[in-house]
Coordinates of C-alpha atoms in Angstrom, one line a residue:
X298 CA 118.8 82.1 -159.5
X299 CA 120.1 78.3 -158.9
X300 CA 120.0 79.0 -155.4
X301 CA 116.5 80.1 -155.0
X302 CA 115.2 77.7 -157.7
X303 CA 116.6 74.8 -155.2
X304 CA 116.3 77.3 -151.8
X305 CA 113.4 74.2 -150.8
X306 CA 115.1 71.4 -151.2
X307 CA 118.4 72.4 -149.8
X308 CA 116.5 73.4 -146.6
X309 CA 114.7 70.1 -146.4
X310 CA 118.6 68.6 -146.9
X311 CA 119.6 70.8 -143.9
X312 CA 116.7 69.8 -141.7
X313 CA 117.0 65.9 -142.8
X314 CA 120.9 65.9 -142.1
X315 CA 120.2 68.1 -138.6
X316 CA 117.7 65.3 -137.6
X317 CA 120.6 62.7 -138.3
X318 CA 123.3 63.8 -136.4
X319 CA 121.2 64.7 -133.5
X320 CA 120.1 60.7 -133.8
X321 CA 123.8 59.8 -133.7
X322 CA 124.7 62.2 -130.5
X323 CA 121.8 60.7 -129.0
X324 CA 122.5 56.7 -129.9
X325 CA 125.9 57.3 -128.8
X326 CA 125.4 58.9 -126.2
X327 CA 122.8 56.0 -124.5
X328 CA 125.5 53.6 -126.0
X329 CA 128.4 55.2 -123.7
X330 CA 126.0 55.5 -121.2
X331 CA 125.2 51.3 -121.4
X332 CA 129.1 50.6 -121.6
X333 CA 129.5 52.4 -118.8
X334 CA 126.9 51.0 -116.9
X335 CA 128.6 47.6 -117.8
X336 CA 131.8 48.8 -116.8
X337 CA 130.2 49.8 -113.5
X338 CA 128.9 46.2 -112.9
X339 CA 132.1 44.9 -113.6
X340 CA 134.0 46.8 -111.4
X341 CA 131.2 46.1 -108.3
X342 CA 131.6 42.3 -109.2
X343 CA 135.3 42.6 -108.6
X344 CA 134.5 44.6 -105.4
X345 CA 132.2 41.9 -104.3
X346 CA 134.7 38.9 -104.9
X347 CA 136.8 41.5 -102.6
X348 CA 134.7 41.9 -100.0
X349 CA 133.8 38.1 -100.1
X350 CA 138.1 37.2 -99.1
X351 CA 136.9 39.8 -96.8
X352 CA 134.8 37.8 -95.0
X353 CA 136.7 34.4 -95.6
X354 CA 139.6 35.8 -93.9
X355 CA 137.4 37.0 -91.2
X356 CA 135.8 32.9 -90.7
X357 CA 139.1 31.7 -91.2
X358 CA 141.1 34.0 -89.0
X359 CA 143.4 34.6 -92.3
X360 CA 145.1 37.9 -93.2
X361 CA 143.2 39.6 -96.0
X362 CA 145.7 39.8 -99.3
X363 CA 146.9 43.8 -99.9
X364 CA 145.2 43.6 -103.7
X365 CA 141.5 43.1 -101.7
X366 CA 142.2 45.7 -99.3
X367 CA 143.2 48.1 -102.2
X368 CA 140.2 47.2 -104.4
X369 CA 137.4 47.7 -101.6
X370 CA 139.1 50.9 -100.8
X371 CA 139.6 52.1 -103.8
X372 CA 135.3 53.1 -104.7
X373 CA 134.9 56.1 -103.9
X374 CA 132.2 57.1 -105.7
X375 CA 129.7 54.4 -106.4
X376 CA 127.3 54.2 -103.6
X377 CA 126.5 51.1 -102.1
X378 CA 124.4 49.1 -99.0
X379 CA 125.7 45.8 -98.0
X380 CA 123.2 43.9 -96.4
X381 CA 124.6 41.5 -94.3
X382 CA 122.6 38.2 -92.8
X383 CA 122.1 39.0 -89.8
X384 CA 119.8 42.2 -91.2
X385 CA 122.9 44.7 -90.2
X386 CA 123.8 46.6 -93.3
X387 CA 126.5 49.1 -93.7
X388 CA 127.1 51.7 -96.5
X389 CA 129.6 53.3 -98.5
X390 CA 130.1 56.4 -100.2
X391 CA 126.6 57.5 -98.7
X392 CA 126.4 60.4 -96.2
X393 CA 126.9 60.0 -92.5
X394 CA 124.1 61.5 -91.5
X395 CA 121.8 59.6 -93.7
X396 CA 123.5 56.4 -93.6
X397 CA 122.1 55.6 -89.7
X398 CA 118.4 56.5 -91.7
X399 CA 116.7 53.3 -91.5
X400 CA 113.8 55.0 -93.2
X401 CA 115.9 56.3 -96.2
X402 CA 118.1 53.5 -96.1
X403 CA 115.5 51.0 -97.3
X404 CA 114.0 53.6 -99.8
X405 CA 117.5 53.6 -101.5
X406 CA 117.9 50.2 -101.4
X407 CA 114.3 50.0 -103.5
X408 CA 116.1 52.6 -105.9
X409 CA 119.3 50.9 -106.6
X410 CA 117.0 47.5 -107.2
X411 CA 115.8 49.2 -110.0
X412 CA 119.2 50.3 -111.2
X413 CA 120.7 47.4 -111.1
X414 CA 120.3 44.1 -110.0
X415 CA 122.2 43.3 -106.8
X416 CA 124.9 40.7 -106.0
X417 CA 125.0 38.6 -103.5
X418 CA 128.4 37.0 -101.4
X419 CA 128.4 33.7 -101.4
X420 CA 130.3 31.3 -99.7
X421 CA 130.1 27.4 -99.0
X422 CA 127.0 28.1 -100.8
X423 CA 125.7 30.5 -97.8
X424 CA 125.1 34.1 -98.8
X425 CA 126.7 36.1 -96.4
X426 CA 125.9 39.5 -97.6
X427 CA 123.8 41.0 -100.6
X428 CA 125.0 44.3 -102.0
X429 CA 123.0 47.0 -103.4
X430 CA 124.4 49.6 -105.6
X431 CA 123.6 52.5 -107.7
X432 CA 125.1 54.7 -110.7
X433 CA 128.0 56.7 -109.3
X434 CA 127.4 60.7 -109.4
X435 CA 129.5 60.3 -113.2
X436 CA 127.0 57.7 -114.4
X437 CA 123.8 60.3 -112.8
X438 CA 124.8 63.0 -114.6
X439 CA 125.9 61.8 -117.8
X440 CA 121.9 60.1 -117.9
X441 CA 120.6 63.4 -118.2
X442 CA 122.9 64.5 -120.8
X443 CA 120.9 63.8 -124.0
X444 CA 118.0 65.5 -122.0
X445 CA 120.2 68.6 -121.8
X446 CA 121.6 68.2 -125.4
X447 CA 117.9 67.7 -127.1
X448 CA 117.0 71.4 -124.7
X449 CA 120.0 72.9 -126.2
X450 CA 119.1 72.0 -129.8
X451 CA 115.3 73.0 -129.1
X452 CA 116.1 76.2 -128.4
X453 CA 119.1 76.5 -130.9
X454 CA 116.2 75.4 -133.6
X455 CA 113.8 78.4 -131.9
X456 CA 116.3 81.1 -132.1
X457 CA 117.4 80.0 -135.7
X458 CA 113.0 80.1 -136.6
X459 CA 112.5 83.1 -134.9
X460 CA 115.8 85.0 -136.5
X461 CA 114.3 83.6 -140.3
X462 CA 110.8 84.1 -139.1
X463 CA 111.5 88.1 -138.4
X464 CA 114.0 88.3 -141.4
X465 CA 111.3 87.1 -143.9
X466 CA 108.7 89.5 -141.8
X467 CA 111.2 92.8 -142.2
X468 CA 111.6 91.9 -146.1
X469 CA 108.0 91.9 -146.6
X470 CA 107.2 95.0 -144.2
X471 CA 110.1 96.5 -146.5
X472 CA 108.1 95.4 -149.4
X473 CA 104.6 96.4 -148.2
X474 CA 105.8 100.0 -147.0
X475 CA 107.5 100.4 -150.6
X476 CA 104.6 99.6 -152.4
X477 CA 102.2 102.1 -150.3
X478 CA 104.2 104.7 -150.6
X479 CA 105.0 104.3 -154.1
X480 CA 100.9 104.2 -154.4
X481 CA 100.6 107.6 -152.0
X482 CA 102.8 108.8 -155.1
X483 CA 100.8 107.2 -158.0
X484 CA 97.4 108.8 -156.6
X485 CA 99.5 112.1 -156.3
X486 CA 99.1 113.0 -159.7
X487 CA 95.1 112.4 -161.0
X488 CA 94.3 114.2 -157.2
X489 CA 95.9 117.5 -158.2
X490 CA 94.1 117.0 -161.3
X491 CA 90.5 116.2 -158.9
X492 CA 91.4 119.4 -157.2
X493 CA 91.7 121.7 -160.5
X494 CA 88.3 120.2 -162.1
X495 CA 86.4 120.9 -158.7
X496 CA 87.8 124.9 -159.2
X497 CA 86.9 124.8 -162.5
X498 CA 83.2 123.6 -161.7
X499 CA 82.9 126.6 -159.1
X500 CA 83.2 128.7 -162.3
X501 CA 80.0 126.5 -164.1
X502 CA 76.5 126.8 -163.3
X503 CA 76.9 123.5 -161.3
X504 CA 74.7 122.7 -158.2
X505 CA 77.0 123.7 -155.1
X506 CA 76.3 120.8 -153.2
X507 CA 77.9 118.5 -156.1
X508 CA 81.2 120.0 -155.4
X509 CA 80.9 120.0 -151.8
X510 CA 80.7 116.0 -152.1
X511 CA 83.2 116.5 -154.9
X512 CA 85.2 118.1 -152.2
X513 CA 84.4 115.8 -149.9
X514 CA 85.8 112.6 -151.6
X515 CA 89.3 114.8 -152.9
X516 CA 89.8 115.7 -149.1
X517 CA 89.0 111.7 -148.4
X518 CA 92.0 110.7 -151.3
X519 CA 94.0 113.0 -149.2
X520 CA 93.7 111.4 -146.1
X521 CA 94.2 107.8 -147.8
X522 CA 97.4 109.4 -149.5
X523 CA 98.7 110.4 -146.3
X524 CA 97.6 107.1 -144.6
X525 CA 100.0 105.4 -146.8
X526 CA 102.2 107.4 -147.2
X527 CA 103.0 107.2 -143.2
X528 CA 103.4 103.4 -143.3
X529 CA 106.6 102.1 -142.8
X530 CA 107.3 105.3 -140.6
X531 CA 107.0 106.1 -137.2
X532 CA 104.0 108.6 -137.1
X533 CA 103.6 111.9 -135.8
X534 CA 100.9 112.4 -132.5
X535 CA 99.3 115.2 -131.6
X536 CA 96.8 116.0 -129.3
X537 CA 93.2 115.6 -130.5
X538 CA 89.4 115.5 -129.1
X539 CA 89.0 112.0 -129.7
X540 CA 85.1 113.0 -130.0
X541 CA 85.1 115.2 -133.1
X542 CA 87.9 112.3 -134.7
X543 CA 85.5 109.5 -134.4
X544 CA 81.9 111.4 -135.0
X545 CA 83.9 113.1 -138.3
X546 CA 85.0 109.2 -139.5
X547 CA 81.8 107.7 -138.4
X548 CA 80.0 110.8 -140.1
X549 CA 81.8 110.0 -143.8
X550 CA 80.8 106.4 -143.5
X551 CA 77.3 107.1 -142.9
X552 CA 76.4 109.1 -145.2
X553 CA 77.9 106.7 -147.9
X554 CA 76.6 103.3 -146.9
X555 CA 73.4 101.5 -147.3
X556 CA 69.8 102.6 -146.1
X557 CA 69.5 99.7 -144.7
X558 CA 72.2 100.3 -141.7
X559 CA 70.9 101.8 -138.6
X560 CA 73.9 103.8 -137.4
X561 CA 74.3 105.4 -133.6
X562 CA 76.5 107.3 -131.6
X563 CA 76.2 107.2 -128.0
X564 CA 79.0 109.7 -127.2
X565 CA 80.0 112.6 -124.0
X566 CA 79.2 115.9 -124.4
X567 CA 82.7 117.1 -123.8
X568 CA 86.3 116.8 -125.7
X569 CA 88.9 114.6 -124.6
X570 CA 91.9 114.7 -125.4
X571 CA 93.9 112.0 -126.6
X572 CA 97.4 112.1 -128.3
X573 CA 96.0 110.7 -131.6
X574 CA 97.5 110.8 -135.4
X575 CA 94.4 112.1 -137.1
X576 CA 94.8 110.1 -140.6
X577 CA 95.7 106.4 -138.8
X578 CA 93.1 106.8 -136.3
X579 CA 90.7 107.6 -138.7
X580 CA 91.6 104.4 -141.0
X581 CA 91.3 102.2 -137.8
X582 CA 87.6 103.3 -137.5
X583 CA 86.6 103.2 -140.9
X584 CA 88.0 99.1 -140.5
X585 CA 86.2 98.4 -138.0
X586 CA 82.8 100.2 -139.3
X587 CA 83.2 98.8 -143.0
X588 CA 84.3 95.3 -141.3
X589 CA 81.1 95.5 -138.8
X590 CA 79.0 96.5 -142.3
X591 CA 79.8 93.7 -143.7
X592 CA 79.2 91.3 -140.9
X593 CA 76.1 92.3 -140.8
X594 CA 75.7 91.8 -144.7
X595 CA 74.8 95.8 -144.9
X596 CA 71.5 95.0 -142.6
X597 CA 70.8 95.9 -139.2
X598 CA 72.1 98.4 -136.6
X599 CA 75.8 99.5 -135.9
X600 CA 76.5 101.8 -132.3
X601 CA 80.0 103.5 -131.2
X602 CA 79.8 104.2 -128.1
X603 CA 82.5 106.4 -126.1
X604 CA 83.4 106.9 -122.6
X605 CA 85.5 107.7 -120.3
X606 CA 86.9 105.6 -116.2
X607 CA 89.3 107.9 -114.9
X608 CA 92.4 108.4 -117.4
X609 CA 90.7 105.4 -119.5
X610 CA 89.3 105.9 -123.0
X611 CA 87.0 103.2 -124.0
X612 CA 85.6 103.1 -128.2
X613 CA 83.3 100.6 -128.7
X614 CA 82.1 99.5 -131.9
X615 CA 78.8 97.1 -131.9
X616 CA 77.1 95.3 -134.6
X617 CA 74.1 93.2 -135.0
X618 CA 75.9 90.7 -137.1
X619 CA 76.7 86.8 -137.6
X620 CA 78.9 87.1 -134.3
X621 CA 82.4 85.2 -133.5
X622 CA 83.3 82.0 -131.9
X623 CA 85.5 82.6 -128.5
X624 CA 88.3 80.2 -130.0
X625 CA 88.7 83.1 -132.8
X626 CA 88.5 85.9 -130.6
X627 CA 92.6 86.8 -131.7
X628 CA 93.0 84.8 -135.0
X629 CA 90.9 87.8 -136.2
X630 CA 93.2 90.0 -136.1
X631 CA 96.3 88.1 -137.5
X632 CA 97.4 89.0 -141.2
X633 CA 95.8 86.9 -143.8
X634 CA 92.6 85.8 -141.3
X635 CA 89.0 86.6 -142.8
X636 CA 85.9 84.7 -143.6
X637 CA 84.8 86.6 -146.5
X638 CA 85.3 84.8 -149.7
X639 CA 86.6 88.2 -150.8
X640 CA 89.4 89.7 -149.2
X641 CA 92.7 89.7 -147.7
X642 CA 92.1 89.6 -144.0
X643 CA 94.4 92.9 -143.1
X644 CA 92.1 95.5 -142.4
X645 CA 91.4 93.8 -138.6
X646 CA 95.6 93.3 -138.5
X647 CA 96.2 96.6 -139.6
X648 CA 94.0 98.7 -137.4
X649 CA 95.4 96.3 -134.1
X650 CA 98.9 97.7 -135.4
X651 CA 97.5 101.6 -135.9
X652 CA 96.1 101.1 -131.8
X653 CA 98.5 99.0 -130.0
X654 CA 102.0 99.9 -132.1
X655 CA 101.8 103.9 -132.8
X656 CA 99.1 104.8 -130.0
X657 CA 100.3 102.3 -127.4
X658 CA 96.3 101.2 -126.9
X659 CA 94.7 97.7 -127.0
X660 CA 92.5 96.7 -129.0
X661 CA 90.2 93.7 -128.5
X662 CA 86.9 91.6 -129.1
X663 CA 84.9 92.5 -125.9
X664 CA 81.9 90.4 -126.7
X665 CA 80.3 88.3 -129.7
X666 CA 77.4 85.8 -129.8
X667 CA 76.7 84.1 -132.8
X668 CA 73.8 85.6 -134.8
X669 CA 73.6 88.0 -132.3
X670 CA 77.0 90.4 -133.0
X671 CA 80.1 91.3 -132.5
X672 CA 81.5 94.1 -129.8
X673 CA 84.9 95.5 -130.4
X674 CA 86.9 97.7 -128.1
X675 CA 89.7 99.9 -128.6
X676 CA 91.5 101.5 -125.2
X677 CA 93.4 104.4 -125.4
X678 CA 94.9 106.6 -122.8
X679 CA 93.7 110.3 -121.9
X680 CA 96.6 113.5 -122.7

């Protein structure tokens, strides 16, 4: 109970301390990388006062002392072009074959300026030489290591969201799937009681086409009870004529919605066959009809239209309402998006996880203009 009550502020504790470390990797890290760079310099400044008894044992026919030869010889790694003043230059710890490149030559020579600033060889106030150096392969690597240290925490951070993100997602599925099918259960009981009162009204002088709406609406409290009493599951297909499915959903909804909506069916003449579960897809409709209804603010003229490219089953499910902006196109069928002031935005959601999830379809707005309507498509694949 402690834990959950503070839950918050601990993770804001976590993410605060996270942020601070990864400053102090990083700081020093470009601190190590500066000393280094220091250190670098240094050690080029002795090599320079190296090669510069170099060249004044060379003017003064001198022997060069042991500790100079052992100091020039003993860079290996940091790359360098001495310009000498003549023009001449020669390089070290560059590549043959791209050391006689006059071309790439003076393009490194720009590059190391910019790394660090060169030093010349003067004697009797004469500069003999000016050498150009860079950051040793060490130094070049060791650069890009915060780079690859703030990539490795990135995605560290991603897969720790993500793992949370779908942790939190499975408890509330887990949630949601407990609470419909404790629901399927609760409607269980006043349904068998429906069923018995409709029997006993056979028995009255009641007008027969009473109980055959009576009927009607029990079978319809079925279907919903088997609706939810599926989710959470993985449902059961079967092959269906995807015709009769949607005329028999579109059919219910028709007949129980305002005067005021023109509804039309442009549909084969033929069955087609689709591996459909009869209750979901039936839901899926009925969301898309009710949620074209109200777009249209129960005025004006709703059409599905069905038909058939090859293996391809195309529904489509216009309306002559208030129409969608492109930019919203996909929001409208995340969990929690709707535009009605009433509402909890999961019918659209829930029928994109009924078409794409258990009947490996798509679903998708296939064309809107504002004040104009909406066109939705589902896509499913013939048995």
């Amino acid at each position: 109970m402690i834990f959950t009550k503070y839950k918050n502020s601990l993770r804001w504790i976590m993410i605060i301390a996270s942020f601070v470390i990864v400053s102090l990797i990083l700081w020093n890290t470009y601190v190590f990388f500066q000393n280094f760079k220091a250190e670098e310099r240094s050690k080029m400044e002795i090599w320079a006062k190296a090669q510069k008894e170099l060249s004044k044992s060379t003017n003064l026919n001198e022997d060069i002392g042991e500790l100079s030869i052992e100091i020039l010889q003993s860079n290996k790694t940091t790359p360098m072009i001495i310009v000498n003043q003549d023009g001449s230059f020669d390089s070290n710890n560059i590549s043959q074959e791209k050391s006689t490149d006059t071309l790439y030559i003076n393009k490194l020579i720009s590059r190391f300026q910019n790394e660090y600033q060169p030093i010349e060889v003067i004697y009797n106030n004469e500069v003999l030489s000016t050498i150009y150096y860079g950051n040793s392969p060490l130094l070049n690597k060791l650069k890009y290591y915060p780079l690859a240290l703030l990539l490795i925490i990135i995605l560290f951070s991603a897969v720790v969201y993500f793992f949370y993100r779908s942790n939190k997602n499975a408890s509330q599925n887990k949630l949601w799937s407990g609470m419909a099918k404790e629901t399927a259960h609760q409607i269980g009981t006043p349904l068998s009681s429906l069923i018995g009162w409709a029997e006993l009204l056979k028995t009255e002088q009641v007008n027969p086409s009473y109980i055959t709406e009576i009927e009607k609406d029990v079978d319809r409290l079925k279907t919903i009870t088997e609706r939810f009493s599926k989710i959470g599951s993985v449902p059961a297909l079967e092959i269906a004529d995807i015709i009769e499915e949607t005329t028999n959903s579109f059919d219910y909804l028709k007949v129980r919605s305002s005067n005021l909506v023109e509804f039309d069916m442009n549909i084969p003449d033929h069955e087609i066959p689709v591996f459909l579960n009869k209750q979901l897809y039936s839901w899926a409709i009925e969301n898309l009809v009710k949620n074209a209804i109200d777009a249209m603010k129960g005025r004006g003229k709703l059409t599905i239209e069905i038909s058939q490219i090859e293996n391809n089953i195309r529904i489509k499910v216009r309306d002559t309402g208030k129409g969608i902006l492109k930019k919203d196109y996909n929001k409208i069928f995340e969990p929690g998006y709707t535009t009605k002031k009433r509402g909890w935005g999961l019918g659209l959601s829930l029928t994109k996880r009924i078409i794409e999830d258990f009947h490996n379809g798509k679903i998708k707005v296939l064309h809107s203009e504002i004040g104009k309507g909406t066109t939705i498509q589902i896509s499913l694949k013939q048995a």
